[in-house]
PDB file of C-alpha atoms in Angstrom:
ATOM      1  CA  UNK S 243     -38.425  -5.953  40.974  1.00  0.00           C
ATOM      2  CA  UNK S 244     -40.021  -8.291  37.951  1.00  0.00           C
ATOM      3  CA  UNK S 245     -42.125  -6.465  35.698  1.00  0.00           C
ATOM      4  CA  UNK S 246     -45.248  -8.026  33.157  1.00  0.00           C
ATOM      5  CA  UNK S 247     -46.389  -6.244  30.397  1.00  0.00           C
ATOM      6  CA  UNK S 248     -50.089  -6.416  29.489  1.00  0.00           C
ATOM      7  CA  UNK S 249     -52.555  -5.494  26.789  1.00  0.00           C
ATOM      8  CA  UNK S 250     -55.375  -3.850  27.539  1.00  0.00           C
ATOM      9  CA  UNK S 251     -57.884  -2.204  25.389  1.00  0.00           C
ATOM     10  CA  UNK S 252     -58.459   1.315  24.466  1.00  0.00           C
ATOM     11  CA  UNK S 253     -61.765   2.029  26.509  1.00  0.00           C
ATOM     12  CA  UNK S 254     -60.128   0.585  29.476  1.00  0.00           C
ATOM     13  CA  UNK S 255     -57.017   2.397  29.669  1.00  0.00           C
ATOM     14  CA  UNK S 256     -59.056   5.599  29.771  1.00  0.00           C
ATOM     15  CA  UNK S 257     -60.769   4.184  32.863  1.00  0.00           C
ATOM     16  CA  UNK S 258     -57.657   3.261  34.419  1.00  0.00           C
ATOM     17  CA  UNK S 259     -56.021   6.700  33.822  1.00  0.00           C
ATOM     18  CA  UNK S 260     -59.233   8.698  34.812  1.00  0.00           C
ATOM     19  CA  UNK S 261     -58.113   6.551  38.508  1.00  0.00           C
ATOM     20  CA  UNK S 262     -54.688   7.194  39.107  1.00  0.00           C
ATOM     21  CA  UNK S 263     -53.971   9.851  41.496  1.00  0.00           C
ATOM     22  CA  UNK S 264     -51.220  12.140  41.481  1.00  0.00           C
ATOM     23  CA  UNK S 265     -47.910  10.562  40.327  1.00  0.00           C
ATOM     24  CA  UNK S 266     -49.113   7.341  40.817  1.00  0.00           C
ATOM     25  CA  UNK S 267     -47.725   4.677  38.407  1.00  0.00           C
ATOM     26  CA  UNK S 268     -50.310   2.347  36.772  1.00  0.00           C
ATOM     27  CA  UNK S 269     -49.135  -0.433  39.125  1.00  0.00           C
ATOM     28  CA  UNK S 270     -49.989   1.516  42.100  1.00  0.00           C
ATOM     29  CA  UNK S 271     -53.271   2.321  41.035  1.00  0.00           C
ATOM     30  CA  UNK S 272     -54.094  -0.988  39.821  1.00  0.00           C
ATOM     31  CA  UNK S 273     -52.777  -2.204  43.198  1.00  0.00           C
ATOM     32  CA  UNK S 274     -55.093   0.196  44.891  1.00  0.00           C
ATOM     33  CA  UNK S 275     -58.404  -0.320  43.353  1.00  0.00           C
ATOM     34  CA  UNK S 276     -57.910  -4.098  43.844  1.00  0.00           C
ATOM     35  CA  UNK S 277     -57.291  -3.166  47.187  1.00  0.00           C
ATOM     36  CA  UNK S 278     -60.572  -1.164  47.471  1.00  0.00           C
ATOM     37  CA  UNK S 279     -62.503  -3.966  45.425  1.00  0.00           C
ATOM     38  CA  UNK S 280     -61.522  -6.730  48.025  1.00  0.00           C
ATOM     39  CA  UNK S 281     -63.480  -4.743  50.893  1.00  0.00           C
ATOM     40  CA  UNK S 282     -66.830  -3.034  50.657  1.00  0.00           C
ATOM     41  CA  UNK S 283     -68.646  -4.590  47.661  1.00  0.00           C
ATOM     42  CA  UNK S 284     -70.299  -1.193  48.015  1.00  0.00           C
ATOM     43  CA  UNK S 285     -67.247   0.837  46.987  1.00  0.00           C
ATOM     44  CA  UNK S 286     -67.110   0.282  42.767  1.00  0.00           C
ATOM     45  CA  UNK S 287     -70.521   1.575  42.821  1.00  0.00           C
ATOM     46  CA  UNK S 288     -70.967   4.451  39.785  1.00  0.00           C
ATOM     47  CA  UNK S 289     -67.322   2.316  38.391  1.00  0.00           C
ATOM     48  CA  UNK S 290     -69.334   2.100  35.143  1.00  0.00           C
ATOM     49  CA  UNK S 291     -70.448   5.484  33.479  1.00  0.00           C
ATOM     50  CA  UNK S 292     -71.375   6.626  30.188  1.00  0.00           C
ATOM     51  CA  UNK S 293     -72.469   4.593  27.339  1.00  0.00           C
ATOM     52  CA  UNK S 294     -71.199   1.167  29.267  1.00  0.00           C
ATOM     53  CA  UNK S 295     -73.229   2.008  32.531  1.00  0.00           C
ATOM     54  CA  UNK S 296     -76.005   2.746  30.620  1.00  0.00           C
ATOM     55  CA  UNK S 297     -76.133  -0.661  28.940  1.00  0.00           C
ATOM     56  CA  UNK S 298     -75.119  -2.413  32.154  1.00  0.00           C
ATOM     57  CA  UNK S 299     -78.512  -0.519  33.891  1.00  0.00           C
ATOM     58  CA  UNK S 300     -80.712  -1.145  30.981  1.00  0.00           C
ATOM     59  CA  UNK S 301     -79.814  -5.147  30.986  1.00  0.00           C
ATOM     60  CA  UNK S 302     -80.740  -4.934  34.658  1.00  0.00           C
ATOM     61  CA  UNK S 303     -83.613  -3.058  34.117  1.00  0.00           C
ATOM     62  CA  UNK S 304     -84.930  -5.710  31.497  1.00  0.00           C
ATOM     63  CA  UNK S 305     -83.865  -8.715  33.351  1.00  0.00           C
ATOM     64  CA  UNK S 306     -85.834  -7.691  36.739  1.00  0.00           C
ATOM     65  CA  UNK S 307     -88.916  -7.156  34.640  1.00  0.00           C
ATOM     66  CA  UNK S 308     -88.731 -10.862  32.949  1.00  0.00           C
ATOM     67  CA  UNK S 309     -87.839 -11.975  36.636  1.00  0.00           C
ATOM     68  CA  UNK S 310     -90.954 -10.168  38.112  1.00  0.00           C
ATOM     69  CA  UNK S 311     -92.966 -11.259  35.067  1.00  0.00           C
ATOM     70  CA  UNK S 312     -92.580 -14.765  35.716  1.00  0.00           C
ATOM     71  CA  UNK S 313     -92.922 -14.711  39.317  1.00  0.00           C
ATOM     72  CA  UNK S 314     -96.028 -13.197  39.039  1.00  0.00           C
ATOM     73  CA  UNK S 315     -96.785 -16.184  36.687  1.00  0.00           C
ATOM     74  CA  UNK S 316     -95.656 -18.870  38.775  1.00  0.00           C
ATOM     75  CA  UNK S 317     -97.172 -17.572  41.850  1.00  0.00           C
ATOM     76  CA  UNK S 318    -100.690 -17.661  39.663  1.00  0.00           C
ATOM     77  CA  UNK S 319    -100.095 -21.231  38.759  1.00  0.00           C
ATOM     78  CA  UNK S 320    -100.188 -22.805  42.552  1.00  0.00           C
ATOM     79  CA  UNK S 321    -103.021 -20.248  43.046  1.00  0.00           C
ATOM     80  CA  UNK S 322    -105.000 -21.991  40.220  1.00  0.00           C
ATOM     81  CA  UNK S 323    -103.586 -25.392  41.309  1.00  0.00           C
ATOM     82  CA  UNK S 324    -105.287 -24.722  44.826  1.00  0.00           C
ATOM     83  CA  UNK S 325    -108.119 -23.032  43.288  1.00  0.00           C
ATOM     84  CA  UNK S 326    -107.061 -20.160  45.616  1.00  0.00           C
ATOM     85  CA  UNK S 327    -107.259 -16.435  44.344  1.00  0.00           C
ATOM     86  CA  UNK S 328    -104.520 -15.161  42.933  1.00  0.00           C
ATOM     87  CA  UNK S 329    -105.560 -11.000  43.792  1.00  0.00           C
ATOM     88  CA  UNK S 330    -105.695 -11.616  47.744  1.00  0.00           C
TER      89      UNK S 330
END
């Protein structure tokens, strides 16, 4: 069997490692969570944890506020246009 060898940084051999199960080799387990990835989109959920997840939740976070913010903006605009009230 052919092998690769591959780089990968620090932070995400940890994560990798913190995956495998048993005696599993690192191809296994990178077989495996592909595997898992390629059916319920569901699954990965909690994948990202500590300072990375928090980030990830925070950008989120920020970027559904701006997205509210200027839907609520917009949706005043054709009020105005129509001279209709925007508050019902």
């Amino acid at each position: 069997m052919a092998t690769k060898n591959i780089g990968i940084r620090e932070e995400v051999y940890k994560h990798l490692k913190a995956h495998k199960q048993g005696d599993e080799s690192f191809s296994d387990t990178i077989e495996r969570l592909l595997e898992d990835a390629e059916g319920d989109w569901r699954t990965n959920f909690g994948f990202l944890d500590g300072e990375v997840g928090e980030e990830f939740a925070e950008a989120v976070e920020a970027e559904r506020e701006r997205f509210d913010a200027d839907a609520t903006a917009r949706q005043r605009e054709i009020f105005d246009a129509f001279d209709g009230d925007a508050d019902g």
